[in-house]
XYZ file of C-alpha atoms in Angstrom:
284
model
C 103.203 138.986 -38.577
C 106.413 140.750 -37.999
C 109.502 139.269 -39.724
C 112.997 141.037 -38.967
C 116.724 140.398 -39.949
C 119.594 141.574 -38.298
C 123.540 141.147 -38.801
C 124.230 141.741 -35.057
C 128.163 141.299 -35.527
C 128.662 139.228 -32.699
C 125.755 137.922 -30.650
C 127.297 138.617 -27.052
C 128.771 141.706 -27.738
C 125.142 142.858 -28.745
C 123.440 140.912 -25.880
C 122.545 144.244 -23.644
C 120.923 145.837 -26.927
C 119.320 142.525 -28.636
C 116.908 141.599 -25.870
C 115.689 145.137 -25.337
C 115.182 145.424 -29.014
C 113.206 142.191 -28.940
C 110.838 143.610 -26.139
C 110.434 146.959 -28.142
C 110.038 145.793 -31.544
C 108.207 142.377 -30.851
C 109.107 140.529 -34.039
C 107.616 137.323 -34.527
C 110.419 135.847 -36.587
C 113.845 136.940 -36.469
C 116.873 136.167 -38.695
C 120.128 136.616 -36.991
C 123.757 136.635 -38.534
C 127.406 136.785 -37.647
C 126.607 135.292 -34.220
C 130.265 134.344 -33.809
C 129.065 131.831 -31.431
C 129.042 127.684 -31.290
C 125.820 126.215 -30.696
C 126.187 125.366 -27.176
C 127.580 128.816 -26.253
C 124.775 130.494 -27.706
C 122.246 128.154 -26.093
C 124.129 129.171 -22.534
C 123.766 132.954 -23.390
C 120.460 133.165 -25.130
C 118.354 130.085 -24.593
C 116.631 131.172 -21.289
C 116.093 134.703 -21.989
C 114.760 133.688 -25.322
C 112.429 131.214 -23.985
C 111.014 133.756 -21.532
C 110.234 135.653 -24.468
C 108.098 132.920 -26.329
C 110.990 132.132 -29.093
C 111.730 128.800 -30.282
C 115.456 129.050 -31.589
C 117.599 127.098 -34.191
C 121.228 128.151 -34.169
C 124.056 127.142 -36.803
C 127.456 128.284 -35.381
C 131.089 127.387 -35.249
C 132.470 129.306 -32.731
C 134.659 132.490 -33.992
C 133.405 133.129 -37.205
C 129.925 133.210 -38.961
C 127.078 131.925 -37.132
C 123.190 132.305 -37.953
C 120.014 131.754 -36.175
C 116.357 131.664 -36.285
C 113.999 132.829 -33.405
C 110.322 132.268 -33.782
C 107.273 132.796 -31.824
C 105.001 131.273 -34.466
C 106.451 127.527 -34.931
C 109.900 126.153 -35.872
C 109.649 123.017 -37.661
C 111.717 121.053 -39.961
C 114.901 122.893 -39.222
C 117.681 122.662 -41.836
C 121.419 123.817 -40.861
C 122.975 124.610 -44.241
C 121.625 123.479 -47.414
C 122.308 120.911 -49.869
C 125.279 121.375 -52.224
C 126.743 124.257 -50.092
C 130.537 124.469 -50.794
C 133.138 124.703 -48.195
C 136.404 127.017 -47.972
C 138.797 127.001 -48.957
C 138.365 123.320 -50.003
C 135.009 123.001 -51.695
C 134.749 119.451 -50.409
C 135.537 120.592 -46.673
C 132.281 120.958 -44.302
C 130.065 123.975 -45.203
C 130.486 127.173 -43.083
C 127.618 128.168 -40.754
C 126.021 130.637 -42.972
C 122.576 129.446 -43.466
C 119.489 127.887 -41.285
C 116.073 127.406 -42.303
C 112.721 126.258 -40.923
C 109.098 126.669 -41.298
C 107.670 129.500 -39.352
C 104.095 130.363 -39.422
C 103.564 129.021 -42.911
C 106.613 130.302 -44.353
C 109.755 128.560 -45.209
C 112.324 131.348 -43.830
C 116.183 131.068 -44.436
C 118.507 133.090 -42.440
C 121.629 133.601 -44.570
C 125.060 135.259 -44.141
C 126.522 135.186 -47.838
C 130.293 135.005 -47.950
C 132.066 138.455 -48.219
C 133.929 137.796 -51.380
C 136.859 139.990 -49.946
C 138.437 141.187 -53.387
C 137.416 139.908 -56.680
C 140.779 138.031 -57.392
C 140.624 136.236 -54.096
C 139.432 132.733 -53.934
C 136.790 133.775 -51.599
C 135.144 135.606 -54.321
C 134.621 132.501 -56.482
C 133.541 130.797 -53.409
C 130.734 133.438 -52.837
C 129.462 132.859 -56.475
C 129.362 129.110 -55.892
C 127.726 129.441 -52.771
C 125.024 131.622 -54.300
C 124.376 129.133 -56.975
C 123.853 126.476 -54.405
C 121.522 128.604 -52.284
C 119.487 129.196 -55.436
C 119.308 125.306 -56.244
C 118.191 124.436 -52.710
C 115.015 126.745 -53.011
C 112.216 124.190 -53.404
C 109.125 126.308 -53.029
C 109.719 129.873 -54.068
C 105.879 130.869 -53.250
C 106.104 130.896 -49.754
C 110.024 131.338 -49.306
C 111.471 134.038 -47.397
C 115.338 134.514 -47.571
C 116.494 137.241 -45.206
C 119.868 138.257 -43.994
C 123.273 139.837 -44.879
C 123.630 139.135 -48.818
C 126.984 141.059 -49.010
C 125.618 142.612 -52.444
C 124.206 145.656 -53.048
C 121.681 145.194 -55.748
C 122.336 148.390 -57.636
C 124.207 151.565 -57.489
C 121.255 153.262 -55.936
C 122.122 151.114 -52.706
C 125.394 152.874 -52.567
C 126.266 156.133 -51.087
C 128.853 156.713 -53.573
C 129.123 153.968 -56.349
C 132.273 155.569 -57.555
C 134.240 154.595 -54.391
C 133.145 150.843 -55.160
C 134.530 150.469 -58.538
C 136.645 147.459 -58.556
C 135.330 146.225 -55.220
C 133.247 143.260 -54.115
C 129.664 143.555 -53.277
C 128.836 145.434 -56.776
C 130.498 143.414 -59.442
C 128.384 142.308 -62.255
C 128.792 138.692 -61.328
C 127.841 139.123 -57.817
C 124.483 141.017 -58.848
C 124.010 138.269 -61.653
C 124.026 135.810 -58.796
C 121.505 137.732 -56.657
C 119.401 138.436 -59.621
C 119.186 134.690 -60.300
C 117.870 134.061 -56.803
C 115.351 136.856 -57.298
C 114.424 135.322 -60.711
C 113.050 132.138 -58.695
C 109.820 134.535 -58.074
C 111.551 136.218 -55.085
C 110.852 139.869 -54.318
C 112.903 142.635 -52.823
C 110.315 143.731 -50.575
C 112.078 146.842 -49.160
C 113.081 148.129 -52.415
C 109.563 147.708 -53.631
C 108.086 149.593 -50.689
C 110.670 152.639 -51.315
C 111.565 152.496 -54.838
C 113.430 155.917 -55.098
C 114.424 156.143 -51.274
C 117.850 156.321 -49.977
C 117.790 153.522 -47.969
C 121.039 151.765 -46.352
C 121.343 148.982 -43.772
C 125.015 148.746 -43.170
C 127.432 151.853 -42.293
C 131.299 151.299 -41.412
C 132.345 152.095 -37.968
C 134.930 154.307 -39.341
C 134.966 158.173 -39.802
C 131.459 158.989 -38.548
C 129.923 157.087 -41.694
C 126.635 156.404 -39.845
C 126.056 159.979 -38.833
C 126.825 161.425 -42.279
C 124.543 158.388 -43.766
C 127.427 157.134 -45.934
C 126.315 153.443 -46.153
C 125.297 150.410 -48.299
C 121.890 148.468 -48.521
C 123.251 144.763 -48.266
C 120.813 143.301 -45.616
C 117.790 142.055 -47.810
C 114.315 140.436 -47.233
C 113.612 138.433 -50.462
C 110.123 136.963 -50.330
C 107.976 134.887 -52.575
C 104.881 136.190 -54.028
C 102.324 134.685 -51.487
C 104.293 136.369 -48.855
C 105.453 139.867 -50.710
C 101.754 140.243 -51.714
C 101.003 140.668 -47.941
C 103.606 143.198 -46.823
C 102.137 146.043 -45.108
C 105.280 147.638 -44.132
C 109.003 147.483 -44.683
C 111.440 149.312 -42.960
C 114.894 149.811 -41.657
C 115.246 150.246 -37.740
C 118.050 152.977 -37.846
C 117.402 153.548 -34.011
C 119.124 150.117 -33.335
C 122.380 151.498 -35.347
C 122.784 154.330 -32.637
C 123.986 154.539 -29.252
C 126.412 152.836 -27.412
C 127.933 149.483 -28.640
C 125.644 149.032 -31.816
C 126.425 146.467 -34.422
C 127.515 148.238 -38.059
C 124.267 146.671 -39.640
C 120.651 148.097 -38.583
C 117.717 145.491 -38.739
C 115.376 145.196 -41.592
C 111.852 144.794 -40.391
C 109.000 143.640 -42.458
C 104.987 143.366 -41.281
C 102.688 140.976 -43.041
C 98.947 141.201 -43.293
C 97.154 138.120 -42.150
C 97.046 135.284 -44.769
C 93.697 134.363 -46.312
C 93.711 131.112 -44.139
C 95.102 132.900 -41.091
C 98.256 130.975 -40.945
C 100.644 133.948 -40.973
C 98.660 135.828 -38.105
C 97.762 139.391 -37.932
C 99.871 142.469 -38.816
C 101.743 144.285 -35.953
C 101.675 147.908 -36.724
C 105.231 149.632 -37.102
C 106.178 152.032 -34.248
C 105.190 155.726 -34.873
C 108.758 157.228 -34.623
C 110.587 158.072 -37.630
C 112.861 154.753 -37.343
C 110.195 153.020 -39.346
C 111.140 155.294 -42.537
C 114.143 155.226 -44.592
C 116.806 158.093 -44.137
C 115.655 161.087 -46.580
C 117.629 163.525 -48.096
């Protein structure tokens, strides 16, 4: 089974790239973030093409901002949009933003997440980010078969930054954010890309400005966190840098994880990664 996550930074803008990417990479489960569409608009644009490719779809959107989706060819059951205790913003009692959608897919409990950015450490959005992450952790019920994938808006370590000195006093790297991410991992989840590439320069996001992608000045903020029953079956984990190249890309690249067959067969056969260099993190 192939699991992928991709912050598309506007699903409509990425439509000419997303559908060919699905055909080429053939993921079985896809977590999308920042669709920037309401549910009916997402259905209008994507329901037909995705159904033709065998995907059931759960989308959770609000229109102009945010928006997450799950696409699955291995079942899509017990869909949950949002999660209990998720705070609103700017009023914690307001309806929660469209930042998480969860379903059972091929025996896995998969959540596509778009974690709040935080803006700056002195902005109310930063406190909201930490509260949101604490609520996400509390919502995980069975870590063993859990997959949380998406744009975490946190670089787990300085090794996930192209130049740590440039991020001092910025969000995405503060001790409180990293502690919140570590608390999620402490449930028993594992960062499967970093496990696969412990010492490699691996990024998933590059700012559009100043040619940063071509200079490989990026960050690793898109993660796949998997419980032990899932992580033990990882056959390959890689960043699809080709999807960040060319005309009209997202500023994020997809992350792809291939899983071996589970002992009971529920997770399905592994799909080998392509033989192109795109399957490997950038090496320097």
